[in-house]
Short mmCIF file of C-alpha atoms in Angstrom, two decimals:
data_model
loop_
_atom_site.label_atom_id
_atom_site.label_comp_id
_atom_site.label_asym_id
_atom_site.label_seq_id
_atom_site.Cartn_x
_atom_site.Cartn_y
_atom_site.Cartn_z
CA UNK A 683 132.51 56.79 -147.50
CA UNK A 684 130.23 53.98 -146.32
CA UNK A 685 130.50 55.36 -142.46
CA UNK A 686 129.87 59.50 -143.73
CA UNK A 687 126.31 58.14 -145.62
CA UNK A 688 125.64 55.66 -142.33
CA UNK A 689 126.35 58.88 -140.66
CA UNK A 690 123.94 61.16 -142.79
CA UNK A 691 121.21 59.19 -143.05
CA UNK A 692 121.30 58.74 -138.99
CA UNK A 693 121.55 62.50 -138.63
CA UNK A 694 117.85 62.70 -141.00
CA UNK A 695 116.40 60.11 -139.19
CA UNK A 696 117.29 61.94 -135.41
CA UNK A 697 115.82 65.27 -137.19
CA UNK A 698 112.33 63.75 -138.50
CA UNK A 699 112.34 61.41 -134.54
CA UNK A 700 112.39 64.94 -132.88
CA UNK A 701 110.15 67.00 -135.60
CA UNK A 702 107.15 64.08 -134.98
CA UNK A 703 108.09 64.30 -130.97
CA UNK A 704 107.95 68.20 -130.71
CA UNK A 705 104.74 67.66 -133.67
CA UNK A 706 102.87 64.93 -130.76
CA UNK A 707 103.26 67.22 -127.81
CA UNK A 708 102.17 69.83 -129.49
CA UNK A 709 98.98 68.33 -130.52
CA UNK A 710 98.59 66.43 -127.18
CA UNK A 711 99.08 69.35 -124.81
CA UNK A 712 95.90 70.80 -123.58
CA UNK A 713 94.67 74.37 -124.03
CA UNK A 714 95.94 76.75 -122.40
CA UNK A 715 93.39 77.68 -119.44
CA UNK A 716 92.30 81.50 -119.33
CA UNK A 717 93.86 82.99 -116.06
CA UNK A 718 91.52 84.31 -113.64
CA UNK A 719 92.27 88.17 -115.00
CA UNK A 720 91.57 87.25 -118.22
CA UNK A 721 88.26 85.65 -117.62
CA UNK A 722 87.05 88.91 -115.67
CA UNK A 723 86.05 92.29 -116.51
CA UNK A 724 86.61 93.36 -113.20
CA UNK A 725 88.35 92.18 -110.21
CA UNK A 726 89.14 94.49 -107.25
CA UNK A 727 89.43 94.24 -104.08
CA UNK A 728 86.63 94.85 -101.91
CA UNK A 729 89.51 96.57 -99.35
CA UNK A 730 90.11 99.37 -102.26
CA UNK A 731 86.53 100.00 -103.15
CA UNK A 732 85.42 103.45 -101.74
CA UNK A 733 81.51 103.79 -103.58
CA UNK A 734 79.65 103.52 -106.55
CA UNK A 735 77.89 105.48 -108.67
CA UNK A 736 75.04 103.94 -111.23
CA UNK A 737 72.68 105.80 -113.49
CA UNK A 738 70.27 104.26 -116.09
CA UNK A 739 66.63 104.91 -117.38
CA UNK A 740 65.08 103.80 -113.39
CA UNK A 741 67.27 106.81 -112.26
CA UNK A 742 70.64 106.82 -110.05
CA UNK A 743 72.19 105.29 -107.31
CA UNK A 744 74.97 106.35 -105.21
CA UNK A 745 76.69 104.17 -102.34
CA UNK A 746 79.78 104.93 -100.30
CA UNK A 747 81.72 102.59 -97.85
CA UNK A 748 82.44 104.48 -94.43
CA UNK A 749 83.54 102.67 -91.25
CA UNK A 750 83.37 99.15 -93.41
CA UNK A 751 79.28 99.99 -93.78
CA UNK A 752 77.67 100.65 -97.39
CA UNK A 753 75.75 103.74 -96.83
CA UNK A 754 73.06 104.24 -99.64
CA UNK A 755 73.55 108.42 -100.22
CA UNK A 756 70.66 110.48 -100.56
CA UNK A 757 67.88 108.30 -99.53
CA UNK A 758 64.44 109.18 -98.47
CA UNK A 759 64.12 109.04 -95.07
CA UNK A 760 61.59 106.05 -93.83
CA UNK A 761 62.63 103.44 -96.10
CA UNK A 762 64.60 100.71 -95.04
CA UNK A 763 67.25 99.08 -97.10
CA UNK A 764 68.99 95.41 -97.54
CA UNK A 765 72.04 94.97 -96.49
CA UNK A 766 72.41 91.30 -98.24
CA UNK A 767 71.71 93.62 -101.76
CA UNK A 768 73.94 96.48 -101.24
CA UNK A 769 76.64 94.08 -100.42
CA UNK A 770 75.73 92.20 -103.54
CA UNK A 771 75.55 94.82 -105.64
CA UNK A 772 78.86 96.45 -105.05
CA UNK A 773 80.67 93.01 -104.89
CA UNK A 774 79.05 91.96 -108.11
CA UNK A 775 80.04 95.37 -110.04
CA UNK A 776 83.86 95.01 -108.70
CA UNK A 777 84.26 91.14 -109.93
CA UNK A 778 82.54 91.89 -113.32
CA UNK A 779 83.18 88.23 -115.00
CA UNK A 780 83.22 88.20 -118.74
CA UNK A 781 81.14 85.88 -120.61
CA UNK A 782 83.68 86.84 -123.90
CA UNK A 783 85.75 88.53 -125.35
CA UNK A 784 84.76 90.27 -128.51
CA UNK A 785 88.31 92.23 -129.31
CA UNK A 786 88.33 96.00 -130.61
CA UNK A 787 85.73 97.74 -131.85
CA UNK A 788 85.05 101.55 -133.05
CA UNK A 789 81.15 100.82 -133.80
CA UNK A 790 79.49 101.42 -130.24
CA UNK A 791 76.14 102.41 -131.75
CA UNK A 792 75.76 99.28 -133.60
CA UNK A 793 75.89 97.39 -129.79
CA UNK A 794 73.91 100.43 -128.13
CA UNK A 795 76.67 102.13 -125.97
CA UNK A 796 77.08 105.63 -127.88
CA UNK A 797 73.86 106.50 -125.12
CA UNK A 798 74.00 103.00 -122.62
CA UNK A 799 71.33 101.94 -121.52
CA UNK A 800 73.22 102.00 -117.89
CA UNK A 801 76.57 103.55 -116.70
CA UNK A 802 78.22 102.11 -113.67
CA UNK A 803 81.43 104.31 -111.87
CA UNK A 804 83.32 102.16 -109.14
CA UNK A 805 85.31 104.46 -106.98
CA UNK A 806 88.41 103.59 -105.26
CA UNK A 807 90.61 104.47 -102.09
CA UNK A 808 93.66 105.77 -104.03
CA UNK A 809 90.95 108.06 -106.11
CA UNK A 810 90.83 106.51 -109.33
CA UNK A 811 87.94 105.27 -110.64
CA UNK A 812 86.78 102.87 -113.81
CA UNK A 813 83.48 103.26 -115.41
CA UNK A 814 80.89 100.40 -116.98
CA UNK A 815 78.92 101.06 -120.30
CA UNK A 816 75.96 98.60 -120.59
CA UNK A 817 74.90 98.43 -123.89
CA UNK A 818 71.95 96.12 -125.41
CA UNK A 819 71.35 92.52 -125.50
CA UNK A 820 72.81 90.53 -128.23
CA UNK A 821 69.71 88.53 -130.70
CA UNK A 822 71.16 85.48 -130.29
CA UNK A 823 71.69 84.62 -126.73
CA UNK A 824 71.35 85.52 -123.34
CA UNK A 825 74.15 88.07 -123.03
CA UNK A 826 74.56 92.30 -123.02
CA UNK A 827 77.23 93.91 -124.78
CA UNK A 828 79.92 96.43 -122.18
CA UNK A 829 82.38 98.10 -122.40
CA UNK A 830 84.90 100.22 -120.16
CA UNK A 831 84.59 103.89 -120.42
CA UNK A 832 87.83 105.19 -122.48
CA UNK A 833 88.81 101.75 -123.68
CA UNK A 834 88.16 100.13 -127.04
CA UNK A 835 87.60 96.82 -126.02
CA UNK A 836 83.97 95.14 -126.31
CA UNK A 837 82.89 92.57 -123.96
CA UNK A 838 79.75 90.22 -123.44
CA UNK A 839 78.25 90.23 -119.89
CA UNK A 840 75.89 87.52 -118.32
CA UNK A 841 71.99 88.60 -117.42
CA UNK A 842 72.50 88.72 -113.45
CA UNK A 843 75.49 92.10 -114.53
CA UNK A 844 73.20 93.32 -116.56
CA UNK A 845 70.11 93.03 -114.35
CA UNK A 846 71.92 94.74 -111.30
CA UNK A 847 73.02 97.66 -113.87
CA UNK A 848 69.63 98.13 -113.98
CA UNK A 849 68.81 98.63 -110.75
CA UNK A 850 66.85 101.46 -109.28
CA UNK A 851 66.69 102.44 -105.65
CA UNK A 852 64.27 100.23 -104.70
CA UNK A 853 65.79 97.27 -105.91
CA UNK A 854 68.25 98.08 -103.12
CA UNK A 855 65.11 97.90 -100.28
CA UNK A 856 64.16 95.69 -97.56
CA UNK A 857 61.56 93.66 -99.25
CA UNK A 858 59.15 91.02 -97.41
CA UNK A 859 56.72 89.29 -100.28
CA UNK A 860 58.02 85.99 -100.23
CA UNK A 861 58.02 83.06 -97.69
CA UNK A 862 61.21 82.02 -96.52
CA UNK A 863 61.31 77.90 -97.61
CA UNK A 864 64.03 76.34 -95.49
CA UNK A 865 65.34 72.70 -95.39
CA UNK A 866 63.33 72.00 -92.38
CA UNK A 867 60.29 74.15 -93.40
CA UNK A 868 57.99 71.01 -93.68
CA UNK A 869 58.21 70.73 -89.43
CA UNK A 870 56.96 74.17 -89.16
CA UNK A 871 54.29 73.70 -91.67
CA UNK A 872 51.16 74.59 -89.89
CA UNK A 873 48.50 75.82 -92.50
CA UNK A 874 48.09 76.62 -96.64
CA UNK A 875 44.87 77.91 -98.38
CA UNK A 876 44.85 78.81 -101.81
CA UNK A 877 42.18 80.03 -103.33
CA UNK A 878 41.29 81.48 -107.07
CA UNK A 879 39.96 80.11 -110.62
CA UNK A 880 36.74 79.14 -108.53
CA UNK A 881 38.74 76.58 -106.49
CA UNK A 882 39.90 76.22 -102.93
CA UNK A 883 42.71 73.66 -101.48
CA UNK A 884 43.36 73.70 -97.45
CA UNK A 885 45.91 71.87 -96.37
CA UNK A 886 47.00 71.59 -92.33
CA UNK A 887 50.27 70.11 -90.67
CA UNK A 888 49.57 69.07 -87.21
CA UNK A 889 52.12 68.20 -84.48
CA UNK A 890 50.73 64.56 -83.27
CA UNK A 891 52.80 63.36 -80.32
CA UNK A 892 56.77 64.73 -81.72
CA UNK A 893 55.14 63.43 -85.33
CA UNK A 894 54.22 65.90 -88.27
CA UNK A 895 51.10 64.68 -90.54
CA UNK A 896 49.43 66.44 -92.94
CA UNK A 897 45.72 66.69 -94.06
CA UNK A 898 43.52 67.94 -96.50
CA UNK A 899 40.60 69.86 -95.72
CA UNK A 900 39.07 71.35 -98.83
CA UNK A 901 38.00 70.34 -101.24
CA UNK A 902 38.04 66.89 -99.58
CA UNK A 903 39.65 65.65 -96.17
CA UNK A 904 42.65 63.32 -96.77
CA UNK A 905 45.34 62.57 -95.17
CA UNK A 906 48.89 63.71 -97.56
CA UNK A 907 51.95 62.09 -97.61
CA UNK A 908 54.80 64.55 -96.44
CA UNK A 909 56.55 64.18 -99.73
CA UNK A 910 53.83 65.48 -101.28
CA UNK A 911 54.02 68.70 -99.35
CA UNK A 912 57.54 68.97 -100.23
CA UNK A 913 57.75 68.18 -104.07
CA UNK A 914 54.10 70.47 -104.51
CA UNK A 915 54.42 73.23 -102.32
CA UNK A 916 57.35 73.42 -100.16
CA UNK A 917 59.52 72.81 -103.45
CA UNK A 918 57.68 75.24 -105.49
CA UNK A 919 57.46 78.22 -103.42
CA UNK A 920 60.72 78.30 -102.93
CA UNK A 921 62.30 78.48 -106.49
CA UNK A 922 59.80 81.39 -106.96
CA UNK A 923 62.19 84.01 -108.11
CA UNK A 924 62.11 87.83 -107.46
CA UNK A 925 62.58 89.80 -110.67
CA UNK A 926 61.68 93.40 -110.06
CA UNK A 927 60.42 95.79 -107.09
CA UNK A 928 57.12 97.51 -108.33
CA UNK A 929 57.34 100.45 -106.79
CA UNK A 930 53.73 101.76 -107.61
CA UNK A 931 52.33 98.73 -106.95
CA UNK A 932 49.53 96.58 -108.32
CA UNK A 933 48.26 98.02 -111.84
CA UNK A 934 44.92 99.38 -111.35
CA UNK A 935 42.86 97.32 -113.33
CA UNK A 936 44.45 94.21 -111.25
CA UNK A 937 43.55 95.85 -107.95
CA UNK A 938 40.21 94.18 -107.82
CA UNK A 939 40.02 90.58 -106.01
CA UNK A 940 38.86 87.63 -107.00
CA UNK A 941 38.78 87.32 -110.76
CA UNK A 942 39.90 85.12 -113.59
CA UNK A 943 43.46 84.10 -112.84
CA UNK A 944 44.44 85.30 -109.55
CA UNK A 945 44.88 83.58 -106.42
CA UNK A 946 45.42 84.18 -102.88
CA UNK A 947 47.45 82.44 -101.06
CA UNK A 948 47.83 81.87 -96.96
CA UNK A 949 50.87 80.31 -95.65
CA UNK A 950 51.47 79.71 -92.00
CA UNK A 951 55.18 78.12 -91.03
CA UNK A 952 57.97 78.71 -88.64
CA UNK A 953 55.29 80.93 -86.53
CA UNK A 954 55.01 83.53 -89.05
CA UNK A 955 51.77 83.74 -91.42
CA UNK A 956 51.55 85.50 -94.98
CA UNK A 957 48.87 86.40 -97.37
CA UNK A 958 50.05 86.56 -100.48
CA UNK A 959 48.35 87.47 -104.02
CA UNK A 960 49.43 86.25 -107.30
CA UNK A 961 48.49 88.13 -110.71
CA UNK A 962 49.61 87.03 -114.05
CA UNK A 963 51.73 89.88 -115.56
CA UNK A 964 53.27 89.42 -119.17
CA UNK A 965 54.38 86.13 -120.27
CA UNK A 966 55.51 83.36 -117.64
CA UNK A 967 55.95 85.92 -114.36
CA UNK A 968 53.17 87.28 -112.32
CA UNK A 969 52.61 90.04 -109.48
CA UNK A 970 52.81 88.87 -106.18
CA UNK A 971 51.72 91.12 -103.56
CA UNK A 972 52.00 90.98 -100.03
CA UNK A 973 48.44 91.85 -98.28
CA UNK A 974 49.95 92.97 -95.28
CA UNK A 975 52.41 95.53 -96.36
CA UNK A 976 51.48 96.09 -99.54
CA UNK A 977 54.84 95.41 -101.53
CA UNK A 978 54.55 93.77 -104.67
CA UNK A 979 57.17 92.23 -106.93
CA UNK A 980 56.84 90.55 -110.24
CA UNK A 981 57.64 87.12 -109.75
CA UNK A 982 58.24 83.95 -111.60
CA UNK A 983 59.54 80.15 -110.87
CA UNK A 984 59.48 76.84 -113.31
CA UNK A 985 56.97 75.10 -110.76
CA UNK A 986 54.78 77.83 -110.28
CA UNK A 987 51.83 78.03 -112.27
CA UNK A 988 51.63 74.48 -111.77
CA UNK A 989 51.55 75.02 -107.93
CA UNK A 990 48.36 77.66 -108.14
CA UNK A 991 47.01 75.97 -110.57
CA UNK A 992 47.42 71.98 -109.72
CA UNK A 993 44.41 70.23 -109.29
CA UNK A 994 43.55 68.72 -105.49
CA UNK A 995 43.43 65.37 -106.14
CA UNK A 996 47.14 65.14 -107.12
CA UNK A 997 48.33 65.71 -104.01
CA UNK A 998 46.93 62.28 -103.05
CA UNK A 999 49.55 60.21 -104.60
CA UNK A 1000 48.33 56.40 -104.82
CA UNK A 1001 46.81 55.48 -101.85
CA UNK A 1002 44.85 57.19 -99.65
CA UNK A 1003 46.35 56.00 -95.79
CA UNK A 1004 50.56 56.40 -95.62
CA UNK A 1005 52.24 54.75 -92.83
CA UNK A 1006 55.82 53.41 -92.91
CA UNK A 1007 57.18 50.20 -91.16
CA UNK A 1008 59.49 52.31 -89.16
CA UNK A 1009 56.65 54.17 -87.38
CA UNK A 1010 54.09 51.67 -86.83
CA UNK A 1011 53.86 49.51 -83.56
CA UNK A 1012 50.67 47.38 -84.36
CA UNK A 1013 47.99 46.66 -87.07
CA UNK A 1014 44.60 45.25 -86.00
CA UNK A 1015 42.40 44.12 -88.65
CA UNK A 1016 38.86 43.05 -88.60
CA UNK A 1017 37.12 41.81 -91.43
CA UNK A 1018 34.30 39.54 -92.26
CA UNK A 1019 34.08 38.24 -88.43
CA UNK A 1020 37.95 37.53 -87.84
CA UNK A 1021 40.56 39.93 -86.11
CA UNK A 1022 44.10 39.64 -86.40
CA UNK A 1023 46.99 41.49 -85.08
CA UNK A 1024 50.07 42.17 -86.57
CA UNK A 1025 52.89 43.36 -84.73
CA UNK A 1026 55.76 45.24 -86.04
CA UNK A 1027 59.61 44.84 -83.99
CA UNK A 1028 62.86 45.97 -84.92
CA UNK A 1029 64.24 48.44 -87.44
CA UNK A 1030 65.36 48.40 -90.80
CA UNK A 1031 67.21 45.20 -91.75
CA UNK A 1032 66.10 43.47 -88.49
CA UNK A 1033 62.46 44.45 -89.07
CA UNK A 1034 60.39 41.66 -88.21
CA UNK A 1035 56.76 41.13 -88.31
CA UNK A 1036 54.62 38.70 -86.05
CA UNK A 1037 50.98 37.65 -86.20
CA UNK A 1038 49.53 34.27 -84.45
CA UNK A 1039 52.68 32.31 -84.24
CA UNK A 1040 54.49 33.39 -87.54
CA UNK A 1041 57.24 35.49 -87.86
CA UNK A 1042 57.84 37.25 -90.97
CA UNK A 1043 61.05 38.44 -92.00
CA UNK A 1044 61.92 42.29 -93.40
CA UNK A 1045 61.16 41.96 -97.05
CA UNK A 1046 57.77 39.99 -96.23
CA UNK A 1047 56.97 42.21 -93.27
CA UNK A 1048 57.01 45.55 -95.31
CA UNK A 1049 54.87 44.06 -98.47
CA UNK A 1050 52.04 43.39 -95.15
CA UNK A 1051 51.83 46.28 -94.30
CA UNK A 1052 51.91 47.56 -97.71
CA UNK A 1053 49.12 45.46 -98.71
CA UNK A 1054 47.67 47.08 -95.62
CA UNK A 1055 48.17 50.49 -96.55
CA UNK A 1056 47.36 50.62 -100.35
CA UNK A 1057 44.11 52.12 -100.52
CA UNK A 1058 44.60 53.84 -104.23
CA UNK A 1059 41.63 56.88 -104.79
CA UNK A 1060 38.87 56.38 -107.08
CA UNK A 1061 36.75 59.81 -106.63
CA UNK A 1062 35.67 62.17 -104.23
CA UNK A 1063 32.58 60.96 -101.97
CA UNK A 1064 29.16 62.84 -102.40
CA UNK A 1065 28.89 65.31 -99.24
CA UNK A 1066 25.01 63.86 -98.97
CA UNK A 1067 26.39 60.23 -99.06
CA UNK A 1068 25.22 58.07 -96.04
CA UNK A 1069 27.44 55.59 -95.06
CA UNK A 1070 26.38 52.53 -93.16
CA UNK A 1071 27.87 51.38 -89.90
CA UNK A 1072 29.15 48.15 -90.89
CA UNK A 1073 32.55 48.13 -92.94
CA UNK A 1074 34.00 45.60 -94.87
CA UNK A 1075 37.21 45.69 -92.94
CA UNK A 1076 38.70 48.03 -89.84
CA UNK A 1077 42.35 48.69 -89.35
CA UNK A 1078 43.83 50.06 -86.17
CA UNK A 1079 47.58 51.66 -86.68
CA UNK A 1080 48.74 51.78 -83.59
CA UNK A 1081 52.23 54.23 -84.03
CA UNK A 1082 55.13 54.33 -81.69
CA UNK A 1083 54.61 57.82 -81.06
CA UNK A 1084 51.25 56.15 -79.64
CA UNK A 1085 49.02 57.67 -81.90
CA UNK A 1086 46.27 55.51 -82.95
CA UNK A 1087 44.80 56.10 -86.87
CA UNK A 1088 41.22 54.36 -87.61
CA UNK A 1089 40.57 52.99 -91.06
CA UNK A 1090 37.71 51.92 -92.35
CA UNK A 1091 36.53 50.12 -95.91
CA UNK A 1092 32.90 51.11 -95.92
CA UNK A 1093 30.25 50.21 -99.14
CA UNK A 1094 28.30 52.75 -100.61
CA UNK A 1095 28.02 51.53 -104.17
CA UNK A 1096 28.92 47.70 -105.72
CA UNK A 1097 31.82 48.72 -107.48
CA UNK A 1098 33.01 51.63 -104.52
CA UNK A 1099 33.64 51.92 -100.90
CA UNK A 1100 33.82 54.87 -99.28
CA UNK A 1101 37.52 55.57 -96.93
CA UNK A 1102 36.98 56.87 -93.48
CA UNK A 1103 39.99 57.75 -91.50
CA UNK A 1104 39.23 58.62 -87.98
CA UNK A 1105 35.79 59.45 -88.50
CA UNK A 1106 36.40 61.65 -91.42
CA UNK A 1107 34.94 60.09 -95.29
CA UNK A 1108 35.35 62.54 -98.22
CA UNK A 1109 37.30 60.20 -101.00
CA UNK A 1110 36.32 56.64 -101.93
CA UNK A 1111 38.74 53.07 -103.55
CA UNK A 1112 37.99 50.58 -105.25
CA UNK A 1113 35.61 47.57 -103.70
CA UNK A 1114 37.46 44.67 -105.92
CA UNK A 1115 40.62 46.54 -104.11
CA UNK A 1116 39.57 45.92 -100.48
CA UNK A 1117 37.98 42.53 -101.41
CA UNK A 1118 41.30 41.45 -102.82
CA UNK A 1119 43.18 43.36 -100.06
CA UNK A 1120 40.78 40.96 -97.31
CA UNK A 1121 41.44 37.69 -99.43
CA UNK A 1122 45.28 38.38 -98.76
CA UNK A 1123 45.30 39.25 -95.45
CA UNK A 1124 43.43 35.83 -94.71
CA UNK A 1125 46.15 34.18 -96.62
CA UNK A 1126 48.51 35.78 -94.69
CA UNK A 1127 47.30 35.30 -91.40
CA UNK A 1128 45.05 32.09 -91.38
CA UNK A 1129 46.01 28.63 -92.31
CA UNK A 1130 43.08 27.22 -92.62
CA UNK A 1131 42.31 29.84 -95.38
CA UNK A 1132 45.76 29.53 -96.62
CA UNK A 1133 45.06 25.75 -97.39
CA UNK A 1134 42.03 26.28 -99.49
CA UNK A 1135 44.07 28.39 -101.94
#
């Protein structure tokens, strides 16, 4: 009796053990992942696609595959298409993906696709086809409502679908507005002028012995840092984003050049020079037009009202000379009737610097030359200001390249000194700045001095 209640109340236990174990791994498992069918709308491939149709308020669209080519049917004669965009296009429409799945529905109206605003008709080799309703865009997010033609089923679609449902013929053309901005852009860079809002910045690159440097010519002459160029222009221009072909071009009441809030833009890189003209349009895009051909597009890009409408002087960054320990050979330095000069050997770890019997070792040797080289801006010099021909200190930069840059600390006022770099003065610094910056070097390079402080 004893062994058949032993045995009963081992049986319960064993049952509740594998009820909590089966309980556990159900809770622990993880989700089941949607497979990749279920997480498109469409998904064919490109091997059984024979054309498309598409037809929306812009008009209709028909393209056919023959000989593995996308022909675009019907097409006025003269213009030229893009092959990147057809190929785009008909990839894009035959792997739809879904953004979610909104089950079964009877109430198209309500979502807009009992008349859609765009109907897209893939085509296939065996001759069956599957049509795309595009209906409107939901009020509380980025999406469009779709559907497949004879199904009941209504889906959510991202914006890029929806745009490209949208497209008209000459969102399918060859269009040239924009500069091409490549990784290595900034060794092309040859020239930028932008102009508008009653201000003008030039800016130059110029091809000094295998080295790139970059200037400023208006509204001042500076010399720029290179990362400048790339986190203010290079940067900028190239997350501008094309949003829409406009086909009759500028409005006319924009037509008319210069006036309040346009600007024209020159770009010369990789050999190839564009003229560009930006117009705001409605909210945060603008029309940009290209000069030469005419084409406009209405544009927009996170950086780039800030690019047209940046001010000059914040492309200086905080000093007004750049030069980095790897490039530089030799400093001279004369101030208050002592020269000094400071050599530079090695590379990056072994990077030693040298000056009248002291050796100074990497760490020590780039805050020199950083003392050297910080020359923060104060304001722009007066274009009638006379400088005198004494400074209060010289440097020579003598480059490996063999270039050789001229700097000079020069007074015009008691609490500014004007900066001339080869013979060019259009910014000043600070004068306690260069008398602190000639009180270090001494300590750096004289004992005598040292000793007295």
């Amino acid at each position: 009796m004893k062994r058949n209640k032993w045995y009963m109340r081992f049986a319960v236990a064993t049952g509740i053990l594998a009820a909590l174990t089966i309980l556990l791994w159900t809770i622990s498992r993880p989700p089941k992942k949607e497979s990749q069918e279920e997480s498109m709308i469409t998904d064919f491939h490109m091997g059984t696609v024979a054309g498309a149709a598409l037809a929306n308020d812009r008009g209709g669209v028909a393209l056919m595959i023959q000989n593995g080519e996308i022909e675009i049917l019907d097409a006025p004669v003269g213009l030229i298409f893009s092959e990147a965009n057809r190929k785009a296009f008909l990839y894009r429409m035959a792997h739809v993906p879904m953004k979610k799945n909104l089950g079964i529905t009877e109430l198209w109206e309500q979502y807009g696709l009992e008349n859609p605003q765009a109907k897209l008709t893939l085509f296939f080799t065996n001759g069956s086809k599957v049509t795309l309703c595009l209906g409107d865009k939901t009020p509380l997010e980025d999406a469009w409502y779709l559907n497949k033609e004879g199904e009941d089923t209504l889906y959510l679609v991202d914006s890029v679908t929806a745009r490209m449902m949208r497209y008209s013929l000459d969102d399918f053309r060859e269009i040239d507005v924009l500069p091409a901005i490549a990784p290595d852009s900034l060794k092309s860079f040859h020239r930028l002028r932008l102009t508008g809002d009653g201000q003008s910045l030039e800016i130059q690159g110029e091809n000094q012995a295998g080295e790139i440097r970059f200037f400023m010519k208006e509204p001042f002459e500076a010399m720029l840092n290179w990362q400048a160029i790339m986190d203010m222009v290079l940067i900028p221009l190239s997350e501008i984003e094309s949003l829409e072909f406009v086909e009759k071009g500028l409005p006319n009441e924009k037509e008319n050049f210069p006036a309040q809030g346009e600007y024209r833009l020159e770009i010369e890189m990789d050999g190839e020079r564009k003229e560009l003209l930006f117009i705001p349009a409605d909210g945060d895009t603008w029309y940009c037009k290209n000069v030469a051909n005419g084409q406009v597009i209405i544009a927009s890009g996170e950086g780039l009202k800030d690019f047209l409408t940046r001010p000059a002087a914040d492309l200086l960054d905080s000093t007004l000379y750049h030069a980095n320990g790897a490039d530089i050979e030799q400093v001279t330095v004369m101030a208050e009737g002592f020269k000094e000069e400071f050599e530079l050997r090695g590379q990056g770890e072994l990077l030693r610097g040298y000056c009248g019997g002291k050796e100074w070792n990497q760490a020590e040797t780039i805050r020199i030359l950083k003392l050297l080289t910080m020359i923060p801006p104060a304001e722009p010099l007066g274009r009638d200001t006379r400088l005198e021909d004494e400074a209060l200190i010289t440097l020579y930069f003598r480059r490996k390249t063999g270039v050789e840059d001229v700097v000079e600390l020069i007074p015009v006022s008691r609490r500014r000194c004007a900066v001339r770099v080869n013979g060019l003065a259009s910014y000043t610094t600070y004068t306690h700045t260069v008398e602190e910056m000639i009180r270090a070097i001494k300590g750096y390079f004289q004992k005598e001095y040292f000793a007295e402080y």
